[in-house]
Amino acid sequence: MATDDIWILGIAMTKFGKHADKDIVDLGADAAMAALRDAGVSMRDMGVLAAGNLMGSGGFGQQLQKQIGQTGIPVYNVSNACATGATALRTAIMAVKSGEVKMGLAVGAEKLAGAGLLGGGGQAKSAGKKWEPKGRFGAVAPTDGRIGTDTMPGTFAQVGMEYGHKYGEVSFETFARISEKNHAHSVLNPLAAYQKRFTLEEIMGDMMIAYPNTRPMCSANCDGAAAAVVTSGEVLRTLSPDQQRRAIKVSASVLTTDPYQEACQILPDVNTLTRNAAKIAYEQAGVSPSDLDLVELHDCFATAELVHYDNLMLCPEGGAVDFLMSGAPWRDGSTPVNVSGGLQSKGHPISATGIANIWEICHHLRGEAGDRQIANAKVGLAHVIGLGSACGIHILEKAA
Amino acid sequence: MSQQIAHVSYLKLDPKPHLVANECTSCGARFFDRRNACASCFASDFRTVDVPTEGEVTSFTIVALAAPGVPVPFVAATVKCGGTSVRGNIINVEPTPDKVKLGMKVQLTTFSMGADDDGLEAVGFGFEPA
Ligand SMILES: [Zn+2]
């Protein structure tokens, strides 16, 4: 192992779902302490803490230290929408890579069970009204629902439909097949919020949220946390054979934002920044999409998963539908995608997501994934998108 | 004649309803909001330009679940008007996948959003099949 390589020494996630008896710090502490145990180290070894939480009261990192160990190390509280977990991990990685610290801890935690529809500000009641222009659009009334939609399901529905306009219409049924796959995969994941297989008919016949996304085609709001301990190759060399054997190499760690594109002010462009991040990540890691044994990508909605097959270059440009229909992204296919069940069934506790997807990959690369193990997995890719936008991609490899 | 105000400042009601954009004088990028500088080239000089009132639907969704107070279902869409992408609802059409199609030709139209307590009427815009 090269001295400046970055390694995941320990990683853990809580079960995703409803944790009514736990607050955000409880969840974060569970994940952080499990990751430290998994790594065989303690808070005393950590040189930095990067902490992600969106919906809480702020200062999550310091609150967490009060419960798991106040050693005086710097805390970076990070916030990057759905890419918050990946941003926390990347922050810890940068600290190790810079040589400032030997080990870092990244944690993401969220309480989101029962949160309902995300995005969409709604419209104020009209009693006692006065039309007065406000904000950057000089709007006299809310625009959500009158000039397009701010809801997440509606925004990502348009992302998928736009792909259809560009490359040939994609049917409702085709989008539903993505969710059929992910829910089928979830049956093997005991940490998933939902482990229920649906037929294609059940998915298409369920409650419509934003055409073509029905309810089972949307990510599930839930509670959960995930955490990881990272270190350098130089430090790993000094650790035990067992720690070295289970360590997972971070071959690429990339974070991008959305560069200006003509239509990006109208509909968030989740494509260009993903494609840019993927290009950088493949180059950093020296791997190509065909080398990937499994991929966890940001399927916040079925319509999003489709475009990311293309953005991550798992298929030729414009070929996402053919890729799906060939069976490639099923767990027995050529490029298994979201064998965890994805955000639609595993669940999407926003700030935990960007570390939990890496936990899933590590689990397979270590050969510890039990019933859902992808045989002989050696290389995997984890991807998240935070709308606004931020994209995190990590490529992970089994220790040689 | 009652007084009118546009829902958003980039909707102009006279002489005929149309949208305007802030166009970067150095690279031509167009924006509908108040700008500090150009997101594309960082220049800070803009001119106001008219956006064509006819266009083509490049993406849409039919929103069935929205925040409280937002009437559903409605069609949210992106419309390419000349070279400019515009966000808006498709109105005056049944909100079903049979009736709304990608590539559909649409035109700008306006509707009343009601009057405030001073009798000022707000006017919104959408796109309808051309
Ligand atoms: Zn410019």
Coordinates of C-alpha atoms and ligand atoms in Angstrom, one line a residue:
Chain A
M1 CA 0.0 0.0 0.0
A2 CA 1.3 3.4 -1.0
T3 CA 1.8 5.8 1.9
D4 CA -0.5 8.4 0.6
D5 CA -3.4 6.0 -0.3
I6 CA -6.6 6.6 1.6
W7 CA -8.3 3.7 3.4
I8 CA -11.6 3.1 5.1
L9 CA -10.5 1.3 8.3
G10 CA -14.0 0.9 9.8
I11 CA -17.5 1.7 8.6
A12 CA -21.0 1.1 10.0
M13 CA -24.7 2.0 9.5
T14 CA -27.7 1.7 11.7
K15 CA -30.8 0.0 10.5
F16 CA -32.8 2.5 8.5
G17 CA -36.4 2.9 9.4
K18 CA -38.3 4.4 12.3
H19 CA -36.3 5.0 15.5
A20 CA -38.9 6.7 17.6
D21 CA -36.9 6.2 20.9
K22 CA -33.7 7.7 19.5
D23 CA -32.7 11.3 18.7
I24 CA -30.2 12.4 16.0
V25 CA -27.3 12.2 18.4
D26 CA -28.3 8.7 19.6
L27 CA -28.3 7.5 16.0
G28 CA -25.0 9.3 15.1
A29 CA -23.4 7.9 18.3
D30 CA -24.6 4.3 17.4
A31 CA -23.1 4.6 13.9
A32 CA -19.9 6.4 15.1
M33 CA -19.2 3.9 17.9
A34 CA -19.8 1.0 15.7
A35 CA -17.5 2.4 13.0
L36 CA -14.7 2.9 15.6
R37 CA -15.2 -0.7 16.9
D38 CA -15.2 -2.0 13.3
A39 CA -11.9 -0.1 12.8
G40 CA -10.4 -1.4 16.1
V41 CA -9.6 2.2 17.2
S42 CA -11.0 4.8 19.6
M43 CA -11.9 8.5 19.7
R44 CA -8.4 9.1 21.1
D45 CA -7.0 8.1 17.6
M46 CA -9.2 10.5 15.7
G47 CA -7.6 13.8 14.5
V48 CA -10.8 15.2 12.9
L49 CA -14.5 14.8 13.0
A50 CA -16.7 15.7 10.0
A51 CA -20.4 15.6 10.9
G52 CA -23.4 15.9 8.6
N53 CA -27.0 16.6 9.6
L54 CA -29.6 18.7 7.8
M55 CA -32.8 18.7 9.7
G56 CA -31.5 19.2 13.3
S57 CA -30.7 22.2 15.4
G58 CA -27.1 22.8 14.2
G59 CA -23.8 22.0 15.8
F60 CA -24.4 18.3 15.4
G61 CA -20.7 17.4 15.5
Q62 CA -20.2 19.0 18.9
Q63 CA -23.4 17.5 20.3
L64 CA -22.1 14.1 19.1
Q65 CA -18.7 14.7 20.8
K66 CA -20.4 15.3 24.1
Q67 CA -21.8 11.8 23.9
I68 CA -18.9 9.8 22.3
G69 CA -15.8 11.6 23.4
Q70 CA -14.7 15.3 23.8
T71 CA -11.0 15.2 22.8
G72 CA -10.8 18.7 21.5
I73 CA -10.2 17.8 17.9
P74 CA -11.6 20.1 15.2
V75 CA -15.2 19.5 14.0
Y76 CA -16.4 20.3 10.6
N77 CA -20.2 20.5 10.5
V78 CA -21.1 20.0 6.8
S79 CA -24.3 20.5 4.9
N80 CA -24.7 19.6 1.2
A81 CA -28.3 18.4 0.7
C82 CA -28.4 14.7 -0.1
A83 CA -24.6 14.7 -0.7
T84 CA -24.0 15.7 3.0
G85 CA -22.7 12.2 4.0
A86 CA -20.3 12.0 1.1
T87 CA -19.2 15.6 1.9
A88 CA -18.4 14.6 5.5
L89 CA -16.4 11.6 4.3
R90 CA -14.6 13.7 1.7
T91 CA -13.8 16.3 4.4
A92 CA -12.2 13.6 6.6
I93 CA -10.4 12.2 3.6
M94 CA -9.0 15.6 2.7
A95 CA -7.7 16.1 6.2
V96 CA -5.9 12.8 6.2
K97 CA -4.6 13.3 2.6
S98 CA -3.2 16.7 3.6
G99 CA -1.1 15.0 6.2
E100 CA -2.6 17.2 9.0
V101 CA -4.2 14.2 10.8
K102 CA -3.6 10.4 10.9
M103 CA -7.2 9.3 11.2
G104 CA -10.6 11.0 10.7
L105 CA -14.2 10.1 11.5
A106 CA -17.1 11.0 9.3
V107 CA -20.7 10.7 10.5
G108 CA -24.0 11.4 8.9
A109 CA -27.3 11.2 10.7
E110 CA -30.9 12.1 10.0
K111 CA -34.4 11.8 11.5
L112 CA -36.9 11.9 8.7
A113 CA -39.5 9.3 9.4
G114 CA -43.0 10.7 8.7
A115 CA -41.5 13.8 7.0
G116 CA -43.9 13.5 4.0
L117 CA -43.3 15.5 0.8
L118 CA -40.0 17.2 0.5
G119 CA -39.5 20.5 -1.4
G120 CA -42.5 22.5 -2.4
G121 CA -43.1 25.6 -0.3
G122 CA -46.8 25.7 -0.9
Q123 CA -49.0 28.7 -1.2
A124 CA -50.0 31.2 1.5
K125 CA -53.6 31.7 2.4
S126 CA -55.2 34.6 0.6
A127 CA -56.9 36.3 3.5
G128 CA -55.9 40.0 4.0
K129 CA -53.6 39.8 1.0
K130 CA -51.6 42.5 -0.8
W131 CA -49.8 41.7 -4.0
E132 CA -46.2 42.9 -3.4
P133 CA -43.2 41.8 -5.4
K134 CA -40.7 39.9 -3.3
G135 CA -37.4 38.0 -3.9
R136 CA -35.2 37.6 -6.9
F137 CA -38.1 36.9 -9.3
G138 CA -40.2 39.9 -8.0
A139 CA -43.0 37.4 -7.2
V140 CA -46.2 38.7 -5.7
A141 CA -47.2 35.1 -4.7
P142 CA -45.4 31.8 -4.3
T143 CA -44.4 30.2 -7.6
D144 CA -44.6 26.6 -6.5
G145 CA -47.5 25.0 -8.3
R146 CA -48.2 28.0 -10.5
I147 CA -44.8 28.2 -12.3
G148 CA -43.7 24.6 -12.3
T149 CA -43.1 22.5 -9.2
D150 CA -40.6 22.7 -6.3
T151 CA -41.4 19.2 -5.1
M152 CA -38.6 16.6 -5.2
P153 CA -40.7 13.9 -6.9
G154 CA -41.9 16.4 -9.5
T155 CA -38.4 17.8 -10.1
F156 CA -36.8 14.4 -10.6
A157 CA -39.8 13.2 -12.7
Q158 CA -38.9 16.0 -15.1
V159 CA -35.3 14.9 -15.1
G160 CA -36.3 11.5 -16.3
M161 CA -38.8 12.8 -18.9
E162 CA -36.1 15.2 -20.2
Y163 CA -34.0 12.1 -20.9
G164 CA -36.9 10.7 -22.8
H165 CA -37.2 13.9 -24.9
K166 CA -33.5 13.8 -25.7
Y167 CA -33.0 10.1 -26.5
G168 CA -36.5 8.7 -27.3
E169 CA -39.5 8.5 -25.1
V170 CA -39.3 6.3 -22.0
S171 CA -42.5 4.7 -20.9
F172 CA -44.1 4.8 -17.5
E173 CA -43.6 1.0 -17.4
T174 CA -39.9 1.3 -18.1
F175 CA -39.4 3.7 -15.2
A176 CA -41.5 1.3 -13.0
R177 CA -39.2 -1.6 -13.8
I178 CA -36.3 0.2 -12.0
S179 CA -38.3 0.2 -8.8
E180 CA -39.3 -3.4 -9.4
K181 CA -35.6 -4.3 -9.4
N182 CA -34.7 -2.2 -6.3
H183 CA -37.6 -3.5 -4.2
A184 CA -36.7 -7.1 -5.3
H185 CA -33.1 -6.4 -4.1
S186 CA -34.2 -5.0 -0.7
V187 CA -35.6 -8.4 0.4
L188 CA -32.0 -9.5 1.1
N189 CA -31.0 -6.4 3.1
P190 CA -31.9 -6.7 6.8
L191 CA -30.9 -3.0 7.4
A192 CA -33.4 -1.7 4.8
A193 CA -36.4 0.3 6.0
Y194 CA -38.7 -1.7 3.7
Q195 CA -38.0 -5.3 2.6
K196 CA -41.0 -5.9 0.4
R197 CA -41.0 -7.1 -3.2
F198 CA -43.6 -5.5 -5.5
T199 CA -44.9 -6.6 -8.8
L200 CA -44.7 -4.3 -11.8
E201 CA -48.5 -4.0 -11.7
E202 CA -48.4 -3.1 -8.0
I203 CA -45.8 -0.4 -8.6
M204 CA -47.7 1.1 -11.5
G205 CA -51.0 0.9 -9.8
D206 CA -49.9 2.5 -6.5
M207 CA -50.7 6.1 -5.6
M208 CA -49.3 8.6 -8.2
I209 CA -47.1 11.3 -6.7
A210 CA -45.7 13.0 -9.7
Y211 CA -46.1 11.3 -13.1
P212 CA -44.3 9.0 -13.8
N213 CA -43.2 8.5 -10.2
T214 CA -45.7 6.5 -8.1
R215 CA -45.2 6.1 -4.3
P216 CA -43.0 3.0 -4.5
M217 CA -40.8 4.8 -7.1
C218 CA -39.9 7.5 -4.6
S219 CA -37.2 7.3 -1.9
A220 CA -38.5 6.5 1.6
N221 CA -38.1 9.1 4.3
C222 CA -36.7 7.4 7.4
D223 CA -34.3 7.7 10.3
G224 CA -30.8 6.4 10.2
A225 CA -27.1 7.1 10.5
A226 CA -23.8 5.9 9.1
A227 CA -20.2 6.6 9.9
A228 CA -16.7 5.8 8.7
V229 CA -13.1 5.9 9.9
V230 CA -10.5 6.8 7.4
T231 CA -6.7 6.7 7.5
S232 CA -3.6 6.7 5.3
G233 CA -1.6 3.9 3.8
E234 CA 1.3 5.0 6.0
V235 CA -0.7 4.5 9.2
L236 CA -2.4 1.3 8.0
R237 CA 1.0 -0.3 7.5
T238 CA 1.6 0.0 11.3
L239 CA -1.8 -1.7 12.2
S240 CA -2.6 -5.4 12.7
P241 CA -2.9 -7.9 9.8
D242 CA -6.7 -8.1 10.5
Q243 CA -7.1 -4.4 10.2
Q244 CA -5.1 -4.4 7.0
R245 CA -7.1 -7.3 5.5
R246 CA -10.5 -5.6 6.2
A247 CA -9.4 -2.1 5.1
I248 CA -11.0 -0.9 1.9
K249 CA -9.0 1.4 -0.4
V250 CA -10.6 4.6 -1.5
S251 CA -9.3 4.7 -5.1
A252 CA -11.2 7.9 -5.9
S253 CA -13.0 10.5 -3.9
V254 CA -14.6 13.3 -5.9
L255 CA -17.0 16.1 -5.2
T256 CA -18.4 18.4 -7.9
T257 CA -21.1 21.1 -8.3
D258 CA -23.3 21.9 -11.3
P259 CA -21.5 24.0 -13.9
Y260 CA -23.5 26.5 -15.8
Q261 CA -25.7 25.0 -18.5
E262 CA -28.4 26.9 -20.6
A263 CA -31.4 25.3 -18.9
C264 CA -30.0 24.8 -15.4
Q265 CA -31.9 27.8 -14.0
I266 CA -35.2 26.2 -15.0
L267 CA -34.6 22.6 -14.1
P268 CA -31.7 21.5 -12.0
D269 CA -29.1 19.8 -14.2
V270 CA -28.1 16.6 -12.3
N271 CA -26.4 15.2 -15.3
T272 CA -23.4 17.3 -16.1
L273 CA -21.9 17.3 -12.5
T274 CA -22.4 13.6 -12.2
R275 CA -20.7 12.9 -15.6
N276 CA -17.9 15.3 -14.6
A277 CA -17.4 13.6 -11.2
A278 CA -17.5 10.1 -12.9
K279 CA -14.8 11.1 -15.4
I280 CA -12.5 12.4 -12.7
A281 CA -13.2 9.4 -10.5
Y282 CA -12.5 6.8 -13.2
E283 CA -9.3 8.6 -14.0
Q284 CA -8.2 8.9 -10.4
A285 CA -8.9 5.2 -9.7
G286 CA -7.6 4.0 -13.1
V287 CA -10.7 1.9 -13.6
S288 CA -13.3 1.9 -16.2
P289 CA -17.1 1.4 -15.8
S290 CA -16.7 -2.2 -17.1
D291 CA -14.4 -3.0 -14.1
L292 CA -17.2 -2.2 -11.6
D293 CA -18.6 -5.3 -9.7
L294 CA -21.3 -3.2 -8.2
V295 CA -22.7 0.3 -8.1
E296 CA -24.8 2.1 -5.5
L297 CA -26.2 5.2 -7.2
H298 CA -28.6 7.9 -6.1
D299 CA -32.0 6.5 -6.9
C300 CA -34.0 9.1 -5.0
F301 CA -36.6 8.5 -7.6
A302 CA -36.9 5.8 -10.3
T303 CA -36.6 8.6 -12.9
A304 CA -33.3 9.6 -11.5
E305 CA -31.7 6.1 -11.5
L306 CA -32.3 5.9 -15.3
V307 CA -30.3 9.0 -16.1
H308 CA -27.5 8.0 -13.9
Y309 CA -26.8 4.8 -15.8
D310 CA -25.9 7.1 -18.5
N311 CA -24.1 9.8 -16.4
L312 CA -21.9 7.2 -14.7
M313 CA -21.2 5.7 -18.2
L314 CA -22.5 2.3 -17.3
C315 CA -24.0 2.3 -20.8
P316 CA -23.3 4.1 -24.1
E317 CA -24.8 7.6 -24.3
G318 CA -28.5 7.4 -24.8
G319 CA -28.5 3.7 -23.9
A320 CA -30.0 3.7 -20.4
V321 CA -33.3 2.0 -21.4
D322 CA -31.5 -0.8 -23.2
F323 CA -29.1 -1.2 -20.3
L324 CA -32.1 -1.6 -17.9
M325 CA -34.1 -3.9 -20.2
S326 CA -31.0 -6.2 -20.7
G327 CA -31.1 -7.0 -17.0
A328 CA -27.6 -5.6 -16.5
P329 CA -28.4 -3.6 -13.3
W330 CA -30.1 -6.6 -11.5
R331 CA -28.0 -8.4 -8.9
D332 CA -27.3 -11.2 -11.3
G333 CA -26.6 -8.9 -14.2
S334 CA -23.3 -7.5 -15.6
T335 CA -23.3 -4.3 -13.5
P336 CA -25.4 -4.8 -10.4
V337 CA -27.0 -1.5 -9.3
N338 CA -28.4 -0.8 -5.9
V339 CA -28.3 -4.3 -4.5
S340 CA -29.0 -2.7 -1.1
G341 CA -32.5 -2.0 -2.4
G342 CA -31.6 1.6 -3.1
L343 CA -33.1 4.7 -1.5
Q344 CA -36.6 3.5 -2.6
S345 CA -36.6 0.6 -0.2
K346 CA -33.5 0.9 2.0
G347 CA -34.6 4.4 2.8
H348 CA -33.1 7.9 2.5
P349 CA -32.2 9.5 5.8
I350 CA -30.6 12.4 3.9
S351 CA -27.2 13.0 5.7
A352 CA -26.6 9.3 6.3
T353 CA -27.1 8.3 2.7
G354 CA -23.7 9.3 1.3
I355 CA -21.9 7.1 3.9
A356 CA -24.4 4.2 3.9
N357 CA -24.0 3.6 0.2
I358 CA -20.2 3.3 0.8
W359 CA -20.9 0.9 3.7
E360 CA -22.9 -1.3 1.3
I361 CA -20.0 -1.4 -1.2
C362 CA -17.4 -2.1 1.6
H363 CA -19.6 -4.9 2.9
H364 CA -19.4 -6.7 -0.4
L365 CA -15.7 -5.9 -1.0
R366 CA -14.9 -7.4 2.4
G367 CA -17.0 -10.5 1.5
E368 CA -19.2 -9.9 4.5
A369 CA -22.6 -9.2 2.8
G370 CA -24.1 -12.6 3.6
D371 CA -27.2 -13.5 1.5
R372 CA -26.8 -10.6 -0.8
Q373 CA -23.1 -10.9 -1.4
I374 CA -22.0 -10.1 -4.9
A375 CA -19.5 -13.0 -5.5
N376 CA -15.8 -11.9 -5.8
A377 CA -16.6 -8.2 -5.7
K378 CA -13.3 -6.3 -6.0
V379 CA -14.3 -2.8 -7.2
G380 CA -17.4 -0.7 -6.5
L381 CA -18.7 2.8 -7.0
A382 CA -20.9 4.9 -4.7
H383 CA -22.7 8.0 -6.0
V384 CA -24.9 10.6 -4.4
I385 CA -26.5 13.8 -5.7
G386 CA -27.6 16.7 -3.5
L387 CA -30.0 18.9 -5.3
G388 CA -28.7 22.5 -5.7
S389 CA -26.4 20.7 -6.6
A390 CA -23.5 18.6 -5.3
C391 CA -22.3 15.2 -6.5
G392 CA -20.1 12.9 -4.6
I393 CA -18.5 9.8 -6.1
H394 CA -16.3 7.3 -4.4
I395 CA -14.6 4.3 -6.0
L396 CA -13.6 1.6 -3.6
E397 CA -11.3 -1.4 -3.9
K398 CA -10.7 -4.5 -2.0
A399 CA -7.3 -4.7 -0.3
A400 CA -4.8 -6.6 -2.6
Chain B
M1 CA -60.0 49.5 -16.0
S2 CA -58.6 47.8 -12.9
Q3 CA -55.0 47.9 -12.0
Q4 CA -52.9 44.8 -12.8
I5 CA -49.6 43.4 -11.6
A6 CA -47.6 40.5 -13.0
H7 CA -47.1 37.4 -10.8
V8 CA -43.3 37.7 -11.4
S9 CA -41.3 40.6 -12.7
Y10 CA -40.1 38.7 -15.8
L11 CA -43.7 38.5 -17.1
K12 CA -44.6 41.7 -18.9
L13 CA -48.3 42.4 -19.6
D14 CA -48.0 45.2 -22.2
P15 CA -48.4 45.6 -25.1
K16 CA -49.1 41.8 -25.2
P17 CA -48.2 39.3 -22.4
H18 CA -44.6 38.0 -22.9
L19 CA -41.6 37.0 -20.8
V20 CA -38.4 38.9 -20.6
A21 CA -34.9 37.7 -19.6
N22 CA -31.8 39.4 -18.3
E23 CA -29.2 38.6 -21.0
C24 CA -25.5 38.8 -20.3
T25 CA -24.1 41.3 -22.7
S26 CA -20.8 39.5 -23.0
C27 CA -21.8 35.8 -23.4
G28 CA -25.6 35.9 -24.1
A29 CA -26.6 33.7 -21.2
R30 CA -30.2 34.4 -20.1
F31 CA -31.6 34.6 -16.6
F32 CA -35.1 35.3 -15.2
D33 CA -34.0 36.4 -11.7
R34 CA -32.2 39.5 -10.4
R35 CA -28.5 38.9 -11.1
N36 CA -25.3 39.9 -9.3
A37 CA -23.2 38.5 -12.1
C38 CA -23.3 36.0 -14.9
A39 CA -23.2 32.4 -13.8
S40 CA -21.5 31.5 -17.1
C41 CA -18.9 34.1 -17.7
F42 CA -18.9 36.3 -14.4
A43 CA -19.6 39.5 -16.3
S44 CA -22.0 41.9 -14.7
D45 CA -23.7 43.8 -17.5
F46 CA -27.1 42.7 -18.6
R47 CA -29.8 43.8 -21.0
T48 CA -33.5 43.0 -21.0
V49 CA -34.6 40.9 -24.0
D50 CA -38.0 39.5 -25.0
V51 CA -38.4 35.7 -25.0
P52 CA -40.5 34.2 -27.8
T53 CA -44.0 33.3 -26.6
E54 CA -44.2 30.0 -28.5
G55 CA -42.1 26.9 -27.7
E56 CA -41.9 23.2 -27.4
V57 CA -42.3 21.0 -24.3
T58 CA -38.9 19.4 -23.5
S59 CA -40.0 17.8 -20.2
F60 CA -43.0 17.6 -17.9
T61 CA -44.5 15.9 -14.9
I62 CA -48.1 15.7 -13.7
V63 CA -48.0 16.6 -10.0
A64 CA -50.6 14.7 -8.0
L65 CA -49.2 15.4 -4.5
A66 CA -48.1 18.9 -3.6
A67 CA -47.8 21.2 -0.6
P68 CA -51.0 22.3 1.2
G69 CA -52.8 25.0 -0.8
V70 CA -51.5 23.9 -4.2
P71 CA -54.3 22.6 -6.3
V72 CA -53.6 19.2 -8.0
P73 CA -53.2 17.7 -10.4
F74 CA -51.3 20.1 -12.5
V75 CA -48.7 19.8 -15.3
A76 CA -45.3 21.3 -14.5
A77 CA -43.0 21.6 -17.5
T78 CA -39.9 23.0 -19.2
V79 CA -40.5 24.7 -22.5
K80 CA -37.9 25.7 -25.0
C81 CA -38.9 29.1 -26.5
G82 CA -36.5 29.8 -29.3
G83 CA -33.1 29.2 -27.6
T84 CA -34.4 29.9 -24.1
S85 CA -35.6 27.3 -21.6
V86 CA -38.6 28.4 -19.6
R87 CA -40.3 26.9 -16.6
G88 CA -44.1 26.9 -16.4
N89 CA -47.3 25.0 -16.1
I90 CA -49.1 23.6 -19.1
I91 CA -52.7 24.8 -18.7
N92 CA -56.0 24.6 -20.6
V93 CA -55.4 20.9 -21.3
E94 CA -56.5 17.8 -19.4
P95 CA -53.6 16.9 -17.1
T96 CA -53.1 13.3 -18.3
P97 CA -50.2 11.6 -20.1
D98 CA -52.6 11.1 -23.1
K99 CA -53.0 14.8 -23.6
V100 CA -49.6 16.2 -22.6
K101 CA -46.7 15.1 -24.8
L102 CA -43.0 15.7 -25.0
G103 CA -42.3 17.8 -28.1
M104 CA -45.8 19.4 -27.9
K105 CA -46.0 22.9 -29.3
V106 CA -47.3 25.4 -26.8
Q107 CA -47.9 29.2 -26.5
L108 CA -47.8 31.6 -23.6
T109 CA -51.1 32.5 -22.0
T110 CA -52.2 34.4 -18.9
F111 CA -54.8 34.0 -16.2
S112 CA -56.1 36.0 -13.3
M113 CA -54.8 35.2 -9.8
G114 CA -57.4 37.4 -8.2
A115 CA -57.4 40.9 -6.6
D116 CA -55.8 41.9 -3.4
D117 CA -57.5 44.0 -0.7
D118 CA -56.7 47.2 -2.7
G119 CA -58.3 45.9 -5.9
L120 CA -55.0 45.2 -7.6
E121 CA -55.3 42.1 -9.8
A122 CA -52.3 39.7 -10.1
V123 CA -51.8 38.0 -13.5
G124 CA -50.0 34.7 -13.8
F125 CA -48.7 32.9 -16.9
G126 CA -48.7 29.4 -18.2
F127 CA -48.4 27.6 -21.6
E128 CA -51.3 26.1 -23.5
P129 CA -51.4 23.9 -26.6
A130 CA -50.7 26.0 -29.7
Ligands
ZN1 ZN -22.1 35.8 -19.4

